[in-house]
Amino acid sequence: MAKQTTQLFMGIDLGTSSLKAGIFDSEGKEIGFSSVKTSIICSSPGMAELNPEKIFQSFLDIVKQCIKKSKISVNNLEAIGLSTQMHSIIAIDSKGNCITNAIIWADTRAKKQAESLKEKFDYEKMSFNTGCKVMHPAYPLSKILWLKENEPHLYQKIYKFITIKEYVLLRLFGDFFIDYSDASSTGCFNIHSFKWDDYIMENVLGIKPDKFGEPVECTYALKNIKKEYADYMGLKCNTVFIIGSTDGVLANFGSGVFDDNSVSCTIGTSGAIRVTANKPVIDPLQRTWCYYFGKGIWVAGGAINNGGLVLKWLGNLFEKQLEHEIKLFDSKNIFKLFDHYASQVRPGSNGLIFLPFLTGERSPNWNASALGIIYGLTLTHEKKHIIRSAMEGVIYNIFSVYKVMIKLNKNVKKIKASGGYSNSDIWLQIQADVFNKNIETLNINDTAVLGASYIAMLATGFISSFKKGLSVMKPYKIIKPIKENVEIYEKAYKKFDELNSLLN
């Protein structure tokens, strides 16, 4: 067993497409990392769910694997911080049994209920109180209404509505607690009074606040894990768990974005642009969202549905052909092969514009019915043009969010990249050219996992103040825009924007 000379912290992220765990020393240096993929259930139109029991078992497994791979002594593990995907909702009965699966952000079955919020209720008040574009089905608010209208017999049995992280904590500790940012992402939480919103509880849902968990600070500590789970994971029963925050918020902090001088840009399965602020940042046009993190801090930004999942879709589309080509080009994975193809195409993809709305879209237009379009196809276009245009389309889309954010907050000077796309030099170069800004990257495996660990450090006193960064949060690489590419992309983005406006 490796000799430990410093305190260790674990961060765990309950993501949409995978669960990840990392162990770090008090400077943020990664000691070990483990991950496991999840399977989204999409058996009917609009459905996007996760099996809570499988998620819980995967949680136990990655903790066990991470400890084993790291070869650490758990006596040196000071605390475990948690990160979670936003907008999940599970209905449970009074015995803690799941009545539903975890309905996630990508589920669009509640479109009708979401749209009805604007017609039936004080929509402006709800949006201001919650900081959320509540008329979009990504938010659990409309999903609860969908359950009420479509599953009335099931609805009568519901004891509480909880998120996927709450379910894991319920299984481990038997308690119902939710951190402020996870609560904020439900569309039911007041980001000014820091409690479940009175208007929504009384007028929209017609339920008591105790149907939800108790909101607490991100540094809230839980102890005394049930022995059977502690033994399985290889932990001590008194191992401290810190409730943490949501993945988007923690990607900010894991990137070292502690104020409004920088934005973090994350593209994984989905994508987002975020800024940290010491007051609510509310867009009067409701193109973006604002969630309360805690400790007098809010995180504002905009999220897109369609990030890396667009390339995943392309990979599935060309699966058999690409399997052969991966071997031919000696690529490690399909995304490296995509980089290879995209590098063969000049900026602008020979006039091809890809509107990547494969699962509707959130910010800035919040059109759950938006459809993907490949515009400008000619006989001159090949597979490599489609691949690069897809990468460009994702960047165009997130640039449209960035343009809104810098209007709301004019202090932004730096852009810090994280998520799967930050491993692609060509994708980062596309972003630098479209944004006409330097893009900073970090030598960090996963910023949300590091962010969860960072909160554990803060909660246990190993970090003196919230804005004290770690050495690993300094830029590892800076991608600079190329002048001639910037000029090409100015015209290409204008065309993207024109086409996008036709859909909204």
Short mmCIF file of N, CA and C in Angstrom, two decimals, residues 185-331:
data_model
loop_
_atom_site.label_atom_id
_atom_site.label_comp_id
_atom_site.label_asym_id
_atom_site.label_seq_id
_atom_site.Cartn_x
_atom_site.Cartn_y
_atom_site.Cartn_z
N SER A 185 -32.13 23.92 -9.42
CA SER A 185 -32.28 23.38 -10.77
C SER A 185 -33.58 22.61 -10.97
N THR A 186 -34.44 22.55 -9.94
CA THR A 186 -35.74 21.91 -10.10
C THR A 186 -36.77 22.84 -10.72
N GLY A 187 -36.52 24.16 -10.64
CA GLY A 187 -37.52 25.13 -11.08
C GLY A 187 -38.58 25.39 -10.03
N CYS A 188 -38.36 24.90 -8.80
CA CYS A 188 -39.35 25.03 -7.72
C CYS A 188 -38.80 25.79 -6.51
N PHE A 189 -37.56 26.28 -6.61
CA PHE A 189 -36.85 26.84 -5.47
C PHE A 189 -36.65 28.34 -5.66
N ASN A 190 -36.88 29.12 -4.61
CA ASN A 190 -36.74 30.56 -4.68
C ASN A 190 -35.29 30.94 -4.39
N ILE A 191 -34.60 31.52 -5.39
CA ILE A 191 -33.17 31.81 -5.25
C ILE A 191 -32.90 33.11 -4.48
N HIS A 192 -33.97 33.78 -4.03
CA HIS A 192 -33.84 35.00 -3.25
C HIS A 192 -34.12 34.75 -1.77
N SER A 193 -35.10 33.89 -1.48
CA SER A 193 -35.44 33.57 -0.08
C SER A 193 -34.80 32.28 0.39
N PHE A 194 -34.23 31.49 -0.55
CA PHE A 194 -33.52 30.24 -0.26
C PHE A 194 -34.42 29.17 0.37
N LYS A 195 -35.63 29.08 -0.16
CA LYS A 195 -36.55 28.04 0.29
C LYS A 195 -37.44 27.66 -0.90
N TRP A 196 -38.19 26.57 -0.75
CA TRP A 196 -39.12 26.16 -1.80
C TRP A 196 -40.13 27.28 -2.02
N ASP A 197 -40.35 27.63 -3.26
CA ASP A 197 -41.12 28.83 -3.59
C ASP A 197 -42.59 28.69 -3.19
N ASP A 198 -43.06 29.66 -2.42
CA ASP A 198 -44.43 29.64 -1.90
C ASP A 198 -45.46 29.64 -3.03
N TYR A 199 -45.25 30.51 -4.02
CA TYR A 199 -46.23 30.62 -5.11
C TYR A 199 -46.37 29.31 -5.87
N ILE A 200 -45.25 28.68 -6.16
CA ILE A 200 -45.27 27.42 -6.91
C ILE A 200 -45.88 26.30 -6.08
N MET A 201 -45.51 26.24 -4.81
CA MET A 201 -46.06 25.19 -3.94
C MET A 201 -47.58 25.31 -3.85
N GLU A 202 -48.08 26.53 -3.62
CA GLU A 202 -49.50 26.73 -3.36
C GLU A 202 -50.34 26.77 -4.63
N ASN A 203 -49.86 27.47 -5.65
CA ASN A 203 -50.70 27.74 -6.82
C ASN A 203 -50.47 26.80 -8.00
N VAL A 204 -49.23 26.35 -8.19
CA VAL A 204 -48.92 25.53 -9.36
C VAL A 204 -49.01 24.04 -9.05
N LEU A 205 -48.28 23.61 -8.02
CA LEU A 205 -48.25 22.18 -7.70
C LEU A 205 -49.31 21.77 -6.69
N GLY A 206 -49.72 22.70 -5.83
CA GLY A 206 -50.72 22.37 -4.81
C GLY A 206 -50.22 21.34 -3.81
N ILE A 207 -48.96 21.47 -3.40
CA ILE A 207 -48.37 20.55 -2.43
C ILE A 207 -47.62 21.33 -1.36
N LYS A 208 -47.26 20.65 -0.28
CA LYS A 208 -46.48 21.26 0.79
C LYS A 208 -44.99 21.15 0.48
N PRO A 209 -44.19 22.08 1.00
CA PRO A 209 -42.74 22.02 0.77
C PRO A 209 -42.09 20.73 1.26
N ASP A 210 -42.76 20.04 2.21
CA ASP A 210 -42.15 18.80 2.73
C ASP A 210 -42.22 17.64 1.73
N LYS A 211 -42.81 17.90 0.55
CA LYS A 211 -42.74 16.91 -0.52
C LYS A 211 -41.34 16.86 -1.14
N PHE A 212 -40.52 17.85 -0.77
CA PHE A 212 -39.14 17.91 -1.24
C PHE A 212 -38.20 17.77 -0.04
N GLY A 213 -36.93 17.55 -0.32
CA GLY A 213 -35.94 17.45 0.74
C GLY A 213 -35.65 18.79 1.38
N GLU A 214 -34.91 18.76 2.48
CA GLU A 214 -34.55 19.99 3.18
C GLU A 214 -33.33 20.63 2.51
N PRO A 215 -33.45 21.87 2.02
CA PRO A 215 -32.31 22.53 1.37
C PRO A 215 -31.22 22.89 2.38
N VAL A 216 -29.97 22.61 2.02
CA VAL A 216 -28.83 22.88 2.91
C VAL A 216 -27.66 23.45 2.10
N GLU A 217 -26.67 23.99 2.82
CA GLU A 217 -25.46 24.52 2.20
C GLU A 217 -24.65 23.40 1.54
N CYS A 218 -23.84 23.79 0.58
CA CYS A 218 -23.01 22.83 -0.15
C CYS A 218 -22.00 22.12 0.76
N THR A 219 -21.69 22.73 1.89
CA THR A 219 -20.70 22.15 2.81
C THR A 219 -21.34 21.25 3.87
N TYR A 220 -22.62 20.99 3.75
CA TYR A 220 -23.32 20.15 4.74
C TYR A 220 -22.70 18.75 4.78
N ALA A 221 -22.41 18.29 5.98
CA ALA A 221 -21.72 17.00 6.15
C ALA A 221 -22.67 15.91 6.63
N LEU A 222 -22.52 14.71 6.07
CA LEU A 222 -23.27 13.53 6.51
C LEU A 222 -22.28 12.46 6.95
N LYS A 223 -22.63 11.78 8.05
CA LYS A 223 -21.74 10.75 8.59
C LYS A 223 -22.55 9.48 8.88
N ASN A 224 -21.83 8.46 9.30
CA ASN A 224 -22.43 7.18 9.69
C ASN A 224 -23.13 6.48 8.53
N ILE A 225 -22.34 6.12 7.52
CA ILE A 225 -22.86 5.34 6.40
C ILE A 225 -23.34 3.99 6.93
N LYS A 226 -24.38 3.46 6.32
CA LYS A 226 -24.84 2.13 6.69
C LYS A 226 -23.69 1.13 6.47
N LYS A 227 -23.50 0.27 7.45
CA LYS A 227 -22.30 -0.58 7.48
C LYS A 227 -22.15 -1.45 6.23
N GLU A 228 -23.25 -1.98 5.74
CA GLU A 228 -23.14 -2.88 4.59
C GLU A 228 -22.55 -2.17 3.37
N TYR A 229 -22.88 -0.88 3.20
CA TYR A 229 -22.37 -0.13 2.06
C TYR A 229 -20.94 0.34 2.31
N ALA A 230 -20.65 0.72 3.54
CA ALA A 230 -19.29 1.12 3.88
C ALA A 230 -18.33 -0.05 3.64
N ASP A 231 -18.73 -1.23 4.08
CA ASP A 231 -17.89 -2.42 3.90
C ASP A 231 -17.68 -2.72 2.42
N TYR A 232 -18.73 -2.60 1.64
CA TYR A 232 -18.63 -2.90 0.21
C TYR A 232 -17.67 -1.93 -0.49
N MET A 233 -17.77 -0.65 -0.15
CA MET A 233 -16.93 0.35 -0.80
C MET A 233 -15.51 0.38 -0.26
N GLY A 234 -15.32 -0.23 0.91
CA GLY A 234 -13.99 -0.19 1.53
C GLY A 234 -13.76 1.07 2.34
N LEU A 235 -14.87 1.67 2.84
CA LEU A 235 -14.78 2.89 3.62
C LEU A 235 -15.04 2.61 5.09
N LYS A 236 -14.63 3.54 5.93
CA LYS A 236 -15.00 3.50 7.34
C LYS A 236 -16.42 4.05 7.48
N CYS A 237 -17.16 3.57 8.44
CA CYS A 237 -18.55 4.03 8.62
C CYS A 237 -18.63 5.51 8.98
N ASN A 238 -17.55 6.04 9.56
CA ASN A 238 -17.58 7.46 9.94
C ASN A 238 -16.94 8.36 8.87
N THR A 239 -16.74 7.82 7.67
CA THR A 239 -16.24 8.65 6.57
C THR A 239 -17.21 9.80 6.32
N VAL A 240 -16.68 11.00 6.21
CA VAL A 240 -17.51 12.19 6.05
C VAL A 240 -17.87 12.39 4.57
N PHE A 241 -19.16 12.52 4.29
CA PHE A 241 -19.64 12.87 2.96
C PHE A 241 -20.11 14.32 2.98
N ILE A 242 -19.66 15.11 2.02
CA ILE A 242 -20.10 16.50 1.89
C ILE A 242 -21.09 16.56 0.74
N ILE A 243 -22.25 17.15 0.97
CA ILE A 243 -23.34 17.09 0.00
C ILE A 243 -22.98 17.73 -1.33
N GLY A 244 -22.12 18.76 -1.31
CA GLY A 244 -21.62 19.32 -2.56
C GLY A 244 -22.64 20.12 -3.35
N SER A 245 -22.61 19.95 -4.67
CA SER A 245 -23.42 20.80 -5.53
C SER A 245 -23.73 20.05 -6.84
N THR A 246 -24.09 20.80 -7.86
CA THR A 246 -24.39 20.20 -9.16
C THR A 246 -23.17 20.24 -10.07
N ASP A 247 -23.17 19.39 -11.10
CA ASP A 247 -21.99 19.25 -11.96
C ASP A 247 -21.61 20.53 -12.67
N GLY A 248 -22.60 21.28 -13.14
CA GLY A 248 -22.29 22.52 -13.83
C GLY A 248 -21.64 23.54 -12.93
N VAL A 249 -22.19 23.70 -11.75
CA VAL A 249 -21.64 24.64 -10.77
C VAL A 249 -20.23 24.22 -10.38
N LEU A 250 -20.03 22.94 -10.13
CA LEU A 250 -18.73 22.46 -9.68
C LEU A 250 -17.70 22.46 -10.80
N ALA A 251 -18.15 22.38 -12.05
CA ALA A 251 -17.22 22.55 -13.17
C ALA A 251 -16.65 23.96 -13.15
N ASN A 252 -17.47 24.95 -12.73
CA ASN A 252 -16.98 26.31 -12.56
C ASN A 252 -15.84 26.36 -11.55
N PHE A 253 -16.11 25.81 -10.38
CA PHE A 253 -15.14 25.93 -9.30
C PHE A 253 -13.92 25.04 -9.54
N GLY A 254 -14.14 23.89 -10.16
CA GLY A 254 -13.02 23.03 -10.51
C GLY A 254 -12.12 23.66 -11.56
N SER A 255 -12.68 24.61 -12.31
CA SER A 255 -11.90 25.34 -13.31
C SER A 255 -11.26 26.60 -12.74
N GLY A 256 -11.55 26.88 -11.47
CA GLY A 256 -11.01 28.09 -10.86
C GLY A 256 -11.79 29.34 -11.19
N VAL A 257 -13.06 29.20 -11.58
CA VAL A 257 -13.92 30.35 -11.88
C VAL A 257 -14.68 30.71 -10.61
N PHE A 258 -14.14 31.67 -9.87
CA PHE A 258 -14.71 32.04 -8.57
C PHE A 258 -15.38 33.41 -8.58
N ASP A 259 -15.28 34.14 -9.69
CA ASP A 259 -15.90 35.46 -9.77
C ASP A 259 -16.37 35.71 -11.20
N ASP A 260 -16.83 36.94 -11.45
CA ASP A 260 -17.42 37.23 -12.76
C ASP A 260 -16.40 37.74 -13.78
N ASN A 261 -15.11 37.58 -13.49
CA ASN A 261 -14.08 37.96 -14.47
C ASN A 261 -13.81 36.85 -15.48
N SER A 262 -14.30 35.65 -15.19
CA SER A 262 -14.08 34.51 -16.08
C SER A 262 -15.39 33.77 -16.29
N VAL A 263 -15.48 33.04 -17.38
CA VAL A 263 -16.57 32.09 -17.58
C VAL A 263 -15.97 30.72 -17.79
N SER A 264 -16.69 29.72 -17.35
CA SER A 264 -16.29 28.35 -17.70
C SER A 264 -17.17 27.89 -18.85
N CYS A 265 -16.57 27.18 -19.77
CA CYS A 265 -17.31 26.59 -20.89
C CYS A 265 -17.10 25.09 -20.81
N THR A 266 -18.17 24.37 -20.62
CA THR A 266 -18.11 22.93 -20.51
C THR A 266 -18.90 22.30 -21.65
N ILE A 267 -18.27 21.37 -22.35
CA ILE A 267 -19.00 20.57 -23.34
C ILE A 267 -18.68 19.12 -23.08
N GLY A 268 -19.69 18.41 -22.60
CA GLY A 268 -19.60 16.97 -22.44
C GLY A 268 -20.71 16.37 -23.28
N THR A 269 -21.64 15.66 -22.66
CA THR A 269 -22.83 15.20 -23.37
C THR A 269 -23.65 16.40 -23.83
N SER A 270 -23.86 17.33 -22.91
CA SER A 270 -24.52 18.60 -23.24
C SER A 270 -23.44 19.68 -23.21
N GLY A 271 -23.79 20.89 -22.84
CA GLY A 271 -22.79 21.95 -22.77
C GLY A 271 -23.35 23.15 -22.03
N ALA A 272 -22.45 24.04 -21.58
CA ALA A 272 -22.90 25.21 -20.84
C ALA A 272 -21.81 26.27 -20.77
N ILE A 273 -22.26 27.50 -20.64
CA ILE A 273 -21.41 28.66 -20.32
C ILE A 273 -21.89 29.17 -18.97
N ARG A 274 -20.95 29.39 -18.02
CA ARG A 274 -21.36 29.80 -16.67
C ARG A 274 -20.43 30.86 -16.10
N VAL A 275 -21.01 31.70 -15.25
CA VAL A 275 -20.24 32.71 -14.53
C VAL A 275 -20.64 32.67 -13.06
N THR A 276 -19.70 32.97 -12.18
CA THR A 276 -19.97 33.03 -10.74
C THR A 276 -20.19 34.48 -10.34
N ALA A 277 -21.20 34.76 -9.49
CA ALA A 277 -21.52 36.14 -9.12
C ALA A 277 -21.92 36.23 -7.65
N ASN A 278 -21.79 37.43 -7.10
CA ASN A 278 -22.17 37.64 -5.70
C ASN A 278 -23.57 38.21 -5.55
N LYS A 279 -24.34 38.17 -6.63
CA LYS A 279 -25.75 38.55 -6.60
C LYS A 279 -26.46 37.84 -7.75
N PRO A 280 -27.77 37.72 -7.69
CA PRO A 280 -28.48 37.06 -8.80
C PRO A 280 -28.28 37.81 -10.12
N VAL A 281 -28.02 37.04 -11.19
CA VAL A 281 -27.88 37.62 -12.53
C VAL A 281 -29.09 37.13 -13.34
N ILE A 282 -30.10 37.97 -13.41
CA ILE A 282 -31.37 37.59 -14.04
C ILE A 282 -31.49 38.25 -15.41
N ASP A 283 -31.69 37.46 -16.44
CA ASP A 283 -31.90 37.98 -17.79
C ASP A 283 -33.38 38.34 -17.95
N PRO A 284 -33.71 39.61 -18.22
CA PRO A 284 -35.12 39.99 -18.36
C PRO A 284 -35.82 39.27 -19.51
N LEU A 285 -35.03 38.77 -20.48
CA LEU A 285 -35.61 38.04 -21.61
C LEU A 285 -35.61 36.53 -21.39
N GLN A 286 -35.12 36.11 -20.23
CA GLN A 286 -35.16 34.70 -19.79
C GLN A 286 -34.45 33.76 -20.77
N ARG A 287 -33.36 34.22 -21.33
CA ARG A 287 -32.57 33.37 -22.22
C ARG A 287 -31.59 32.49 -21.44
N THR A 288 -31.28 32.92 -20.23
CA THR A 288 -30.34 32.19 -19.39
C THR A 288 -30.99 31.86 -18.06
N TRP A 289 -30.25 31.15 -17.20
CA TRP A 289 -30.75 30.80 -15.88
C TRP A 289 -29.81 31.33 -14.81
N CYS A 290 -30.26 31.30 -13.57
CA CYS A 290 -29.44 31.70 -12.43
C CYS A 290 -29.81 30.82 -11.25
N TYR A 291 -28.84 30.09 -10.70
CA TYR A 291 -29.08 29.20 -9.56
C TYR A 291 -28.30 29.68 -8.34
N TYR A 292 -28.87 29.44 -7.17
CA TYR A 292 -28.18 29.79 -5.93
C TYR A 292 -27.27 28.64 -5.53
N PHE A 293 -26.00 28.93 -5.36
CA PHE A 293 -25.03 27.93 -4.93
C PHE A 293 -24.97 27.80 -3.41
N GLY A 294 -25.05 28.93 -2.72
CA GLY A 294 -24.90 28.96 -1.28
C GLY A 294 -23.79 29.92 -0.90
N LYS A 295 -23.69 30.23 0.38
CA LYS A 295 -22.63 31.10 0.89
C LYS A 295 -22.60 32.46 0.19
N GLY A 296 -23.81 32.96 -0.16
CA GLY A 296 -23.91 34.26 -0.81
C GLY A 296 -23.40 34.28 -2.23
N ILE A 297 -23.44 33.14 -2.92
CA ILE A 297 -22.91 33.03 -4.28
C ILE A 297 -23.97 32.44 -5.19
N TRP A 298 -24.11 33.03 -6.39
CA TRP A 298 -25.00 32.52 -7.42
C TRP A 298 -24.17 32.13 -8.65
N VAL A 299 -24.66 31.18 -9.41
CA VAL A 299 -24.03 30.82 -10.68
C VAL A 299 -25.06 31.02 -11.77
N ALA A 300 -24.70 31.84 -12.77
CA ALA A 300 -25.61 32.14 -13.88
C ALA A 300 -25.02 31.63 -15.18
N GLY A 301 -25.88 31.30 -16.12
CA GLY A 301 -25.38 30.81 -17.39
C GLY A 301 -26.48 30.31 -18.28
N GLY A 302 -26.06 29.60 -19.30
CA GLY A 302 -26.99 28.98 -20.22
C GLY A 302 -26.48 27.62 -20.61
N ALA A 303 -27.39 26.67 -20.73
CA ALA A 303 -27.01 25.29 -21.08
C ALA A 303 -27.61 24.91 -22.41
N ILE A 304 -26.87 24.10 -23.17
CA ILE A 304 -27.38 23.54 -24.42
C ILE A 304 -27.53 22.02 -24.26
N ASN A 305 -28.55 21.48 -24.87
CA ASN A 305 -28.77 20.03 -24.81
C ASN A 305 -27.74 19.25 -25.61
N ASN A 306 -27.33 19.85 -26.73
CA ASN A 306 -26.64 19.09 -27.76
C ASN A 306 -25.16 19.45 -27.85
N GLY A 307 -24.35 18.73 -27.10
CA GLY A 307 -22.91 18.90 -27.12
C GLY A 307 -22.26 17.68 -27.74
N GLY A 308 -21.52 16.94 -26.92
CA GLY A 308 -20.84 15.75 -27.40
C GLY A 308 -21.78 14.67 -27.90
N LEU A 309 -23.04 14.72 -27.48
CA LEU A 309 -23.98 13.69 -27.93
C LEU A 309 -24.21 13.77 -29.44
N VAL A 310 -23.92 14.95 -30.04
CA VAL A 310 -24.05 15.08 -31.50
C VAL A 310 -22.98 14.22 -32.19
N LEU A 311 -21.76 14.26 -31.67
CA LEU A 311 -20.70 13.42 -32.23
C LEU A 311 -20.95 11.95 -31.92
N LYS A 312 -21.52 11.69 -30.75
CA LYS A 312 -21.87 10.30 -30.42
C LYS A 312 -22.90 9.77 -31.42
N TRP A 313 -23.86 10.61 -31.76
CA TRP A 313 -24.89 10.24 -32.75
C TRP A 313 -24.24 9.95 -34.10
N LEU A 314 -23.31 10.80 -34.51
CA LEU A 314 -22.60 10.57 -35.77
C LEU A 314 -21.81 9.27 -35.72
N GLY A 315 -21.19 9.00 -34.57
CA GLY A 315 -20.45 7.75 -34.41
C GLY A 315 -21.34 6.54 -34.57
N ASN A 316 -22.54 6.61 -34.00
CA ASN A 316 -23.50 5.50 -34.15
C ASN A 316 -23.97 5.38 -35.60
N LEU A 317 -24.10 6.52 -36.27
CA LEU A 317 -24.59 6.54 -37.65
C LEU A 317 -23.60 5.85 -38.59
N PHE A 318 -22.32 6.08 -38.34
CA PHE A 318 -21.28 5.52 -39.20
C PHE A 318 -20.52 4.38 -38.51
N GLU A 319 -21.20 3.72 -37.56
CA GLU A 319 -20.52 2.80 -36.65
C GLU A 319 -19.66 1.75 -37.35
N LYS A 320 -20.21 0.99 -38.26
CA LYS A 320 -19.47 -0.11 -38.87
C LYS A 320 -18.29 0.38 -39.69
N GLN A 321 -18.52 1.40 -40.45
CA GLN A 321 -17.44 1.96 -41.28
C GLN A 321 -16.33 2.53 -40.40
N LEU A 322 -16.71 3.23 -39.33
CA LEU A 322 -15.72 3.89 -38.48
C LEU A 322 -14.91 2.90 -37.66
N GLU A 323 -15.51 1.77 -37.30
CA GLU A 323 -14.76 0.75 -36.57
C GLU A 323 -13.54 0.31 -37.37
N HIS A 324 -13.73 0.13 -38.68
CA HIS A 324 -12.62 -0.25 -39.56
C HIS A 324 -11.60 0.88 -39.65
N GLU A 325 -12.09 2.12 -39.75
CA GLU A 325 -11.18 3.25 -39.93
C GLU A 325 -10.40 3.57 -38.67
N ILE A 326 -10.97 3.31 -37.50
CA ILE A 326 -10.24 3.52 -36.25
C ILE A 326 -8.99 2.64 -36.25
N LYS A 327 -9.14 1.41 -36.68
CA LYS A 327 -8.00 0.51 -36.75
C LYS A 327 -7.02 0.94 -37.84
N LEU A 328 -7.56 1.39 -38.96
CA LEU A 328 -6.73 1.79 -40.09
C LEU A 328 -5.84 2.99 -39.74
N PHE A 329 -6.42 3.95 -39.02
CA PHE A 329 -5.67 5.15 -38.66
C PHE A 329 -4.99 5.02 -37.30
N ASP A 330 -5.13 3.84 -36.69
CA ASP A 330 -4.51 3.59 -35.38
C ASP A 330 -4.96 4.63 -34.35
N SER A 331 -6.23 5.00 -34.42
CA SER A 331 -6.78 5.96 -33.45
C SER A 331 -7.16 5.23 -32.17
#
